[in-house]
Coordinates of C-alpha atoms and ligand atoms in Angstrom, one line a residue:
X105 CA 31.4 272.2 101.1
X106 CA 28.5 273.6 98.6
X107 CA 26.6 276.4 99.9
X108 CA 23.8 274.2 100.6
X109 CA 25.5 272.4 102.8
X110 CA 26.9 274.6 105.0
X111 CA 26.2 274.2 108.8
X112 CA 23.8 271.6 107.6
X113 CA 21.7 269.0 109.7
X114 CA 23.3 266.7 106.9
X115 CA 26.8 268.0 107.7
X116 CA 26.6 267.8 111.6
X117 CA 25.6 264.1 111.5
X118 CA 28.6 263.3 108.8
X119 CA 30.6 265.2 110.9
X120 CA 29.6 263.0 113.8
X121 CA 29.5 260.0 112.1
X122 CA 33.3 260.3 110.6
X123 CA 35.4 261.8 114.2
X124 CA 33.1 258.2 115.7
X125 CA 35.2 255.8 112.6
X126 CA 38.5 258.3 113.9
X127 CA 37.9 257.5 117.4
X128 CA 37.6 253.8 116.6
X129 CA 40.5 253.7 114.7
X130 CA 42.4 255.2 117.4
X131 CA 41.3 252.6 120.0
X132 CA 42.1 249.8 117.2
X133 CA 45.8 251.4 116.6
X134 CA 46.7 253.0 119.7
X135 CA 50.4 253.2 118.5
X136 CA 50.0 254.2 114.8
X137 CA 50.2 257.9 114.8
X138 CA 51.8 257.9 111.6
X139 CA 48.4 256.0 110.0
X140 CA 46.2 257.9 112.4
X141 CA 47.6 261.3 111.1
X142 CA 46.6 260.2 107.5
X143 CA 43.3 258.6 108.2
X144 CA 42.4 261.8 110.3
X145 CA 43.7 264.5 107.1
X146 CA 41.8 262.0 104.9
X147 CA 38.3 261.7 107.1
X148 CA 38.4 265.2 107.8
X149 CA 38.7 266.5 103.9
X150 CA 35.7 263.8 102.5
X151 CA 33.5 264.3 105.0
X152 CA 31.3 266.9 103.0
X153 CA 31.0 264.4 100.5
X154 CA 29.8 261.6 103.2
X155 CA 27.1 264.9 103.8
X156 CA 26.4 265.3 100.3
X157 CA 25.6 261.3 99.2
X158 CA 24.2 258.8 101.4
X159 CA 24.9 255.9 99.6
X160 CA 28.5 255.9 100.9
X161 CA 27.4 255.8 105.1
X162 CA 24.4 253.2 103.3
X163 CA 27.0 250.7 102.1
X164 CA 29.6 251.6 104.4
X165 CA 32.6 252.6 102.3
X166 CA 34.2 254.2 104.9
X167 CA 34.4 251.8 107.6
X168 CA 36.0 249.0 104.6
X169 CA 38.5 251.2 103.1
X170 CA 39.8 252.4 106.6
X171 CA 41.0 248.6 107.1
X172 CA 44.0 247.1 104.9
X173 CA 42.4 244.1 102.7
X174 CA 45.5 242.4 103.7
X175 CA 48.6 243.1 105.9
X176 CA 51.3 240.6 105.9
X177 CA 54.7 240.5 107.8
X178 CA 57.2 238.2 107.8
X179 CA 61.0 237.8 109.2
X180 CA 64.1 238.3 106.9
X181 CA 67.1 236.7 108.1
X182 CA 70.3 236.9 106.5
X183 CA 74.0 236.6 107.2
X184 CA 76.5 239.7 107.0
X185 CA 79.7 239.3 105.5
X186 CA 81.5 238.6 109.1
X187 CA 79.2 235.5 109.2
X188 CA 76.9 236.9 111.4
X189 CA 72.6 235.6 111.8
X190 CA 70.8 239.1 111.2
X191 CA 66.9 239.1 111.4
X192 CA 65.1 242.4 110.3
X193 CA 61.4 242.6 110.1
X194 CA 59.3 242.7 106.5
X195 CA 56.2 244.2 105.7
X196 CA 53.7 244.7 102.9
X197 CA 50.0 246.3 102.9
X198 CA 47.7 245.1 100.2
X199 CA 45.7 248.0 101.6
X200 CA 42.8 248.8 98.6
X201 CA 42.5 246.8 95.1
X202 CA 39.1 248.5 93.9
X203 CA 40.6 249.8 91.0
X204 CA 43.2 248.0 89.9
X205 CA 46.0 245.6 91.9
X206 CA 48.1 246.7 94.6
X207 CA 50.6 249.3 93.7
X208 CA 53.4 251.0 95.7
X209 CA 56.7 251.0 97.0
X210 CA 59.4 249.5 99.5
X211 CA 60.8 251.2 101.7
X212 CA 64.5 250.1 103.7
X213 CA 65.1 252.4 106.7
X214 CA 65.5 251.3 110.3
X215 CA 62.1 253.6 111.1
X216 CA 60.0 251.2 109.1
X217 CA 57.3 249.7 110.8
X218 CA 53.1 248.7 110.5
X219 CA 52.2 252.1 111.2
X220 CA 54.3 253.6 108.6
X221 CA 53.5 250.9 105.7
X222 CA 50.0 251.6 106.8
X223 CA 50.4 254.9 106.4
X224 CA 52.3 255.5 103.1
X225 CA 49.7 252.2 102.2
X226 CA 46.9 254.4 103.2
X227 CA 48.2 257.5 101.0
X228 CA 48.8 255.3 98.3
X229 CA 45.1 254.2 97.3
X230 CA 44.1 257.9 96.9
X231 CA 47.0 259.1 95.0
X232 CA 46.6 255.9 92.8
X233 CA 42.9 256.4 91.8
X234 CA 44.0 260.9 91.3
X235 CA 46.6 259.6 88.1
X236 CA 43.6 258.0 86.3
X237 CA 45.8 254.7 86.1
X238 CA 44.2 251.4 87.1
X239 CA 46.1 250.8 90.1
X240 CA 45.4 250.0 93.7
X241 CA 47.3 250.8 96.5
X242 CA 49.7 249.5 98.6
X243 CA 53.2 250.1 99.9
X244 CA 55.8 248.0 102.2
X245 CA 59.4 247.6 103.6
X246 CA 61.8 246.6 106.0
X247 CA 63.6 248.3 109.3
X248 CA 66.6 247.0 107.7
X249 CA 69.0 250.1 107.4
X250 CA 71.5 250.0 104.1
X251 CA 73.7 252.3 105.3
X252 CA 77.2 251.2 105.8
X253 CA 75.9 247.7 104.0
X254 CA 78.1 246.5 101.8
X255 CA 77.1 245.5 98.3
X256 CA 77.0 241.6 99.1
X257 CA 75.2 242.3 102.4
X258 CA 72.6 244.0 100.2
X259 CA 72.3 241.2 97.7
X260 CA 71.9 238.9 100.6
X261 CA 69.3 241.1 102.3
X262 CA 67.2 241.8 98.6
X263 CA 67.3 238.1 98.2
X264 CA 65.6 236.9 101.5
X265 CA 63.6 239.4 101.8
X266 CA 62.0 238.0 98.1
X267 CA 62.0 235.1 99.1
X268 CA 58.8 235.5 101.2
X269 CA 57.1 238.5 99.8
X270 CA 57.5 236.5 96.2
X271 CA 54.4 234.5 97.4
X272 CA 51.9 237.8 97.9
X273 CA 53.3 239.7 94.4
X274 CA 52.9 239.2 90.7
X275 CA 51.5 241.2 87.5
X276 CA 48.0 241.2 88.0
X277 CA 47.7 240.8 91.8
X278 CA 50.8 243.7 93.6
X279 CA 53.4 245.1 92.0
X280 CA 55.9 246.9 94.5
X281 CA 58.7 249.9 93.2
X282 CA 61.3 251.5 95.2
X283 CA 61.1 254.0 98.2
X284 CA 63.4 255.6 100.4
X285 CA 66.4 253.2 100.6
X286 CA 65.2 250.8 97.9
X287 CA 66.6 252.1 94.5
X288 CA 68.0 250.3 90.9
X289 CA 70.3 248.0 92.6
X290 CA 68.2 246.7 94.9
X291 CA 65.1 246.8 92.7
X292 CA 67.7 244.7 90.6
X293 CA 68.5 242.2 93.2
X294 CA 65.0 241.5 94.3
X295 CA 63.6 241.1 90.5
X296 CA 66.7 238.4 89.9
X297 CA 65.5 236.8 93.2
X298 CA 61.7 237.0 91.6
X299 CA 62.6 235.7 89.0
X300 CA 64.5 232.3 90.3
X301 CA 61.5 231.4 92.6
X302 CA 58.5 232.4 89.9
X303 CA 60.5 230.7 87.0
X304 CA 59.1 233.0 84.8
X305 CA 60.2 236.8 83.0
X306 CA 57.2 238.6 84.8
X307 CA 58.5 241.9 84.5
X308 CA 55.8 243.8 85.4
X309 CA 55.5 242.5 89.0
X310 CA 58.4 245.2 89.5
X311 CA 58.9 248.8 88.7
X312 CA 61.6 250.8 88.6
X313 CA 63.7 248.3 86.5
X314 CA 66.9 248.7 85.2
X315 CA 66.2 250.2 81.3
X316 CA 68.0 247.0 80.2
X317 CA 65.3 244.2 82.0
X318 CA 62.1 246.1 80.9
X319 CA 62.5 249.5 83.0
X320 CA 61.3 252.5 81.6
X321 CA 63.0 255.5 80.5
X322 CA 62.0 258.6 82.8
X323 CA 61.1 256.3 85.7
X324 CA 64.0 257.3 87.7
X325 CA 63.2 261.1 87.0
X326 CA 59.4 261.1 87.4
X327 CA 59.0 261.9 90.7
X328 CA 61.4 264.9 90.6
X329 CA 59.5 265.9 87.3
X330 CA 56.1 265.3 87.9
X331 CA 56.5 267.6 91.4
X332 CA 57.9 270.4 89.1
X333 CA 55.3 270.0 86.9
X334 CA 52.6 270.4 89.5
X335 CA 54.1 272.8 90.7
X336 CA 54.0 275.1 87.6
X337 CA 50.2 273.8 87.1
X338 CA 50.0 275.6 91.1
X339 CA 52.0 278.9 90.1
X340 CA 49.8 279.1 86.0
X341 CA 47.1 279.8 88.4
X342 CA 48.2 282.5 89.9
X343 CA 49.9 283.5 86.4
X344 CA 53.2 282.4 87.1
X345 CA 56.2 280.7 86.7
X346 CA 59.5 279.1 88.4
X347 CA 61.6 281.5 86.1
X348 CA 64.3 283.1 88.7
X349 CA 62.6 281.6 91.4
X350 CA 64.6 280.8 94.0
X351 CA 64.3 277.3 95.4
X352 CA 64.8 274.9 98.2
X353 CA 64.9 270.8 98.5
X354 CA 65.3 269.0 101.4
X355 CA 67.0 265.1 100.8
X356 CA 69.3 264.5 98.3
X357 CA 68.1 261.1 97.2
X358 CA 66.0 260.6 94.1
X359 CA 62.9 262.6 94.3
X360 CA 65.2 265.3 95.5
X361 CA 67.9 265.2 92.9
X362 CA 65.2 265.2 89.9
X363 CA 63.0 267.8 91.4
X364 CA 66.4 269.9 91.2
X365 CA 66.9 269.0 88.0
X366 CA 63.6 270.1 86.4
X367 CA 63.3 273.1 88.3
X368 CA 66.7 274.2 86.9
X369 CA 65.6 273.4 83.4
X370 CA 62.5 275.4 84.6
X371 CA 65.0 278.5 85.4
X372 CA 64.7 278.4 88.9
X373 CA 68.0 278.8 91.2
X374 CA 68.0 275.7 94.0
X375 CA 70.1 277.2 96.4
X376 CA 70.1 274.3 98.8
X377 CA 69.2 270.4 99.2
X378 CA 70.1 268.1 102.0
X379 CA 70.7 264.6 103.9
X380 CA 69.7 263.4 107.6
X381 CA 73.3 265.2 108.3
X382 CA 72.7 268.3 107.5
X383 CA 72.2 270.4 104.5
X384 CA 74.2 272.6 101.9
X385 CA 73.8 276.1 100.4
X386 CA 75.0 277.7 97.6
X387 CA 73.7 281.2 97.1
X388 CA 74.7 281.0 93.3
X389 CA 72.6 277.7 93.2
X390 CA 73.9 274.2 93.3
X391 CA 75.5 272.0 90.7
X392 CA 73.6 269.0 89.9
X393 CA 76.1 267.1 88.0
X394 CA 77.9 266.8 90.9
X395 CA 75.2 266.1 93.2
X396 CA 73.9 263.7 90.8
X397 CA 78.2 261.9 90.6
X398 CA 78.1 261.8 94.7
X399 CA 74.5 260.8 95.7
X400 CA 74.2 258.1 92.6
X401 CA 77.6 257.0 91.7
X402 CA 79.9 256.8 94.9
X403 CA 76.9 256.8 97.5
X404 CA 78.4 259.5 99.2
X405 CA 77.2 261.9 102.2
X406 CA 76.0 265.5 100.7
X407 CA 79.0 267.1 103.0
X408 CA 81.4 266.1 100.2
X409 CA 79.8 268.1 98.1
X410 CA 81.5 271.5 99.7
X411 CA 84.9 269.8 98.4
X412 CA 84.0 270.3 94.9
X413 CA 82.3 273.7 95.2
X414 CA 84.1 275.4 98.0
X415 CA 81.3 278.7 97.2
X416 CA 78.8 276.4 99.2
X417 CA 78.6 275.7 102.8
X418 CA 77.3 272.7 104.7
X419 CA 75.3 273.7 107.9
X420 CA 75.7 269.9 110.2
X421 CA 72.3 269.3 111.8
X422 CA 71.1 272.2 110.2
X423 CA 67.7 273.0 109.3
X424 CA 67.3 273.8 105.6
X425 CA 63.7 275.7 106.0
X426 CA 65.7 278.8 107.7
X427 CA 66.9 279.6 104.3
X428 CA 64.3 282.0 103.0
X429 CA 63.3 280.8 99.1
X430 CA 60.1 281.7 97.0
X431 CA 59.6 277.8 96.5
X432 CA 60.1 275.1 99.3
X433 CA 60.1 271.4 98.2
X434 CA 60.7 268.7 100.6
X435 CA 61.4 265.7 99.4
X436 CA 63.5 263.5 102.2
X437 CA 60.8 261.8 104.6
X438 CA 57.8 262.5 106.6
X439 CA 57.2 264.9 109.5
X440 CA 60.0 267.0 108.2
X441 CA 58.4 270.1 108.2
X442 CA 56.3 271.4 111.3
X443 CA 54.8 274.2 112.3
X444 CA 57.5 276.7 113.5
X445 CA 59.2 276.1 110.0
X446 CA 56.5 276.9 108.4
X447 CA 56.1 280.3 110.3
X448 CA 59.7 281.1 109.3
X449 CA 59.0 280.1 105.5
X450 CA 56.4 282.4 105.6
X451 CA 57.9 285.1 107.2
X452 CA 60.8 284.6 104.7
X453 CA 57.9 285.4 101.8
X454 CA 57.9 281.8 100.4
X455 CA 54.9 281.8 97.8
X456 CA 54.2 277.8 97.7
X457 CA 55.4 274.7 99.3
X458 CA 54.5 271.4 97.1
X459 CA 55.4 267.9 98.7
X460 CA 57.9 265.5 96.9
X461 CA 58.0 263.4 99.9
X462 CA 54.9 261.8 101.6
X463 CA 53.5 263.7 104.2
X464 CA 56.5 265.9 105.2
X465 CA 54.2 268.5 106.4
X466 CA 52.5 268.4 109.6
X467 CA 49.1 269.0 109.8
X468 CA 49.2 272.1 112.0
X469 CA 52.3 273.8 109.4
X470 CA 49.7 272.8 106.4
X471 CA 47.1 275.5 108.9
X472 CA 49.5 278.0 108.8
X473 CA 50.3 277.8 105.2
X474 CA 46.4 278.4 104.2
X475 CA 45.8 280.3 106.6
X476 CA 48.8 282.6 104.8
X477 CA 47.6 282.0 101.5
X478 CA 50.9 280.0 100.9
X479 CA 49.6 277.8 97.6
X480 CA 50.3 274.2 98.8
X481 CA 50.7 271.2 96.9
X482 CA 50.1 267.3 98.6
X483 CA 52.1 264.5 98.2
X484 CA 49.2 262.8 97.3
X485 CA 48.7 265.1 94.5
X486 CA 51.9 265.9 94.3
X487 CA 54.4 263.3 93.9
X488 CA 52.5 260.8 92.2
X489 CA 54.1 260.9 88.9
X490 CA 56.7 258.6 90.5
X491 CA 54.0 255.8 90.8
X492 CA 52.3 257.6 87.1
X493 CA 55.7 256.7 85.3
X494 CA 55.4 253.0 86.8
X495 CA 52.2 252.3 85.8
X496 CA 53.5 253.2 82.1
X497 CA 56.2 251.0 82.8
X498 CA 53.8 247.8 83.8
X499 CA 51.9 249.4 80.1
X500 CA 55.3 248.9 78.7
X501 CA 56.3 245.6 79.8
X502 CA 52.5 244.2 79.0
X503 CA 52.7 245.7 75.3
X504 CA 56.8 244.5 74.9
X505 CA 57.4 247.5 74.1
X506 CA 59.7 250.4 74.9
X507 CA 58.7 254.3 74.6
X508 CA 61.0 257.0 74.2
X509 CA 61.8 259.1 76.8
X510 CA 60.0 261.8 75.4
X511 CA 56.6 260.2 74.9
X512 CA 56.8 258.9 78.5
X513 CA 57.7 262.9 79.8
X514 CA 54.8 263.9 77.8
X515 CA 52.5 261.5 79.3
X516 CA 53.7 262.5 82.8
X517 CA 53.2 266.4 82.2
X518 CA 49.2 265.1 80.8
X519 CA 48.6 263.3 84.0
X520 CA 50.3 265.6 86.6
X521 CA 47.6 268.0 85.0
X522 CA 45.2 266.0 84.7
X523 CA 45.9 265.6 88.8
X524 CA 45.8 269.3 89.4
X525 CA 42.7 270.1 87.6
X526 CA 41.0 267.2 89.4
X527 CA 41.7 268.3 92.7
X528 CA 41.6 271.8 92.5
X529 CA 38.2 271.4 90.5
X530 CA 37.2 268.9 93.5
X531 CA 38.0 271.6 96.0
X532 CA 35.6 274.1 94.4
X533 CA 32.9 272.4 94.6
X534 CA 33.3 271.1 98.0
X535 CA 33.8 275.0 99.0
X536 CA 37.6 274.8 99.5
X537 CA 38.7 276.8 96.7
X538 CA 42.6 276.6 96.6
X539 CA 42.8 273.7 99.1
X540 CA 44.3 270.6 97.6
X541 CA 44.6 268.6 100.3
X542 CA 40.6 268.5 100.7
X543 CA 40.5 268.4 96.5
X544 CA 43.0 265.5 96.1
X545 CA 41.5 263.6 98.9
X546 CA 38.0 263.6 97.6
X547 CA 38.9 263.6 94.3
X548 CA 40.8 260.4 94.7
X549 CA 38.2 259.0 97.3
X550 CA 35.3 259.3 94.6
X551 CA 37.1 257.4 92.1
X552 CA 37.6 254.5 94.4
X553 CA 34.6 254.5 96.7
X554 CA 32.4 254.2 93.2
X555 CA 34.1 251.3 92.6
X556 CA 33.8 249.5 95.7
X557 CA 30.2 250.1 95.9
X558 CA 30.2 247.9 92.3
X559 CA 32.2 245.2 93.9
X560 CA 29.5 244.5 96.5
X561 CA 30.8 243.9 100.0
X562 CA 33.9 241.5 99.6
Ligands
NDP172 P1 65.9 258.1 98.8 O1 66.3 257.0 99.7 O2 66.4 258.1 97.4 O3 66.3 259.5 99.4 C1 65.8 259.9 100.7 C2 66.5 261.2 101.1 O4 65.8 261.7 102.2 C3 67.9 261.1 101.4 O5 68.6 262.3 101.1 C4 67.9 260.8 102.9 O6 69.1 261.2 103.6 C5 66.7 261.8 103.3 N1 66.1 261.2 104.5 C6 65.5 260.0 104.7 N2 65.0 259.9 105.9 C7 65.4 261.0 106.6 C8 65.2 261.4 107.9 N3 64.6 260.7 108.8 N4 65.7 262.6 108.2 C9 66.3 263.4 107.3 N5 66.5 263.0 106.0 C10 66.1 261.8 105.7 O7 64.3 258.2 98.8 P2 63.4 258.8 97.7 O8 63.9 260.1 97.2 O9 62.9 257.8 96.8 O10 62.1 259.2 98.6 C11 62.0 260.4 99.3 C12 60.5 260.6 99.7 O11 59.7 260.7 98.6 C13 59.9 259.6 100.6 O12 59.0 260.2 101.5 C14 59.2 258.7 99.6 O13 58.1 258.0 100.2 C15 58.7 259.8 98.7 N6 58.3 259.3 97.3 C16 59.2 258.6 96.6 C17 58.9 258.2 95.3 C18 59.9 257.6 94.4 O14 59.5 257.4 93.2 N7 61.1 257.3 94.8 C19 57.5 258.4 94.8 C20 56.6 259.1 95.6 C21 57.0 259.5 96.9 P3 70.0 260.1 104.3 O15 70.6 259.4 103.1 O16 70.9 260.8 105.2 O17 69.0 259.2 105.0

């Protein structure tokens, strides 16, 4: 907060007035702690701003961008290849459009349900409005679990799931991308299955395309890249860099895979990465060619990996924050890293911990990494060059044109800067100097409550 506001009257009542919109959203969503952990980080970090500028309790901005504009779920049924009826459960959150229409992934894992859409939905409209892009947020998925599916059983699934959500989606309106579970094939399947019911090549109500169907180069790597390139922005400012740093990288999926890839290129040594089995370590760091064969190409468990490289071990069950690094990135799923891990980390002397996946970290390991000086980086802030990249994409597809891979990597390194500077500029002047979470929060919030308040109350 400003000096000014310090133990303010002004603060005391926003304080007041923002734990009684918590409160209420508990008692609305009992069951959602996955949204209520994201609403509370989100209420908590703007509320020197609600202190600072009446206008936003005035036209209650707060109270409206708490509550999805729209939630929809539907049912997906669909036979498996023994002839059998399956019925999964599909989701979508058309949670904020002030800036720009809904934008945000799908997600297919069997944990999917309202309170995590509503959560990653949530997350979605802030880190949306911190790229600069004109994009709203929103996010969805299914509980359907593509493990062990076979490729027809996934077709069959991409296609009736479509089938509904075609009717909520399009170009300017929501334009969904992959997630956890939901990569190039079945971005594939779902856009052929788009594209039956709309008649029509709209390929920007997709991203994450195939480079042949109007995807765009350096999608698939943006996430992975843009986290790195945060991260560097996080170390410049303590004049430093990832060279012979030694790294670590929870999931092995693709956030995970590219984040090891540019940090490598950086000249740090990732020493370890992992699945929901278990993770591997290789103290002469891991080979990402083979990572990249196994995880992409033959869909493979990260165990197999140990084959290949018999210098690396696989730890089953194991958890990959024991192994002391300077740099920690997870990148598999949320709630992955708590408190006690991030006691260890520090004891282990890890220097910063910047969030590929959303959420990962629990609120009370995020207090012991401050409180530790640990330089933290949010997904919010963090990882949005995945959704950066698609947003050039949707450019792309509008102009019918194609940029190189190199012009769409330079545009990512501008905006995850662009994203850094925001919110760590955002934290100064709110008196959090060096906290991100409160920067990117407000910074994001800003952006979008401005615009809201020019939309009237709709
Ligand atoms: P993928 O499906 O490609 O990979 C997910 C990885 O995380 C896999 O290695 C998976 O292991 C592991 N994982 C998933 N759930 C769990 C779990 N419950 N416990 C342990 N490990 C788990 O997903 P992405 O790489 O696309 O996404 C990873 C994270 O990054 C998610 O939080 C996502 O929301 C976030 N993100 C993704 C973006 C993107 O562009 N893809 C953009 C911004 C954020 P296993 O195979 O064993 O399940």
């Amino acid at each position: 907060m400003t000096n000014a506001l310090q133990n303010s009257p002004k603060l005391v009542e926003a304080e007041k007035y923002t734990s009684a919109l918590y409160e209420q959203t508990v008692s609305r969503y009992p069951n959602e702690s996955e949204f209520l952990n994201a609403v509370k980080e989100f209420l908590v970090a703007v509320t020197p701003v609600i202190a600072d500028n009446a206008i936003y309790t005035e036209k209650g901005v707060l109270e409206q961008i708490l509550e999805p504009e729209r939630f929809i779920q539907f049912r997906v049924s669909w036979l498996d290849d023994s002839g059998n009826v399956k019925v999964n459960r599909g989701f979508r959150v058309q949670f904020n459009s002030a800036i720009g229409p809904y934008k945000g992934g799908l997600r297919f894992h069997p944990s999917v349900n309202a309170s995590i859409v509503k959560f990653l939905g949530f997350e979605q409209i802030f880190k949306n409005a911190l790229t600069g892009l004109p994009i709203g947020g929103g996010k969805g998925g299914s509980d359907f679990d593509p493990k062990g599916k076979s490729d027809n059983e996934i077709m069959k699934f991409c296609q009736s799931f479509m089938t509904e959500l075609h009717k909520h989606i399009g170009p300017h309106t929501d334009i969904p991308a992959g997630d956890i579970g939901v990569g190039a094939r079945e971005i594939g399947y779902m856009f052929g299955q788009y594209k039956r019911l709309a008649t029509a090549f709209d390929s920007a109500t997709l991203t994450g395309k195939g480079l042949s169907y109007g995807g765009s180069l350096a999608r698939k790597e943006a996430t992975g890249y843009g986290l790195v390139y945060f991260v560097e922005q996080m170390l410049a400012s303590k004049k430093d860099t990832l060279k012979n740093k030694t790294v670590t990288v929870s999931g092995s999926g693709n956030v995970a895979l590219y984040a090891i890839e540019k940090a490598q290129q950086c000249g740090a040594k990732v020493v370890a990465c992992s699945d929901s089995s278990g993770y591997i370590y290789d103290e002469n760091g891991l080979n990402l060619e083979t990572l990249i064969q196994l995880k992409e190409v033959e869909y493979k468990r990260i165990d197999t990996y140990i084959s290949k490289h018999p210098s690396a071990k696989f730890v089953a069950g194991g958890n990959i924050w024991t192994i002391p690094c300077d740099i920690a990135l997870p990148c598999a799923t949320q709630n992955e890293l708590h408190a006690a891990d991030a006691k260890l980390l520090v004891k282990n002397g890890v220097i910063a911990i910047a969030e590929g996946a959303n959420m990962p970290t629990t609120a009370d390991a995020v207090e012991i990494l401050h409180e530790n000086n640990v330089m933290f980086g949010p997904g919010k802030a963090a990882n949005a060059g995945g959704v950066s990249v698609s947003a050039l994409e949707m450019s792309q597809n509008s102009m019918r044109l194609s940029w190189t891979f190199e012009e769409v990597d330079m545009r990512l390194q501008d905006i995850m800067k662009h994203i850094y500077v925001s919110a760590s500029t955002a934290a100064v002047k709110y008196g959090h100097e060096g906290n991100l979470v409160v920067g990117a929060n407000i910074s994001g919030f800003l952006k979008v409550a401005d615009a809201m308040i020019t939309h009237g109350l709709v």
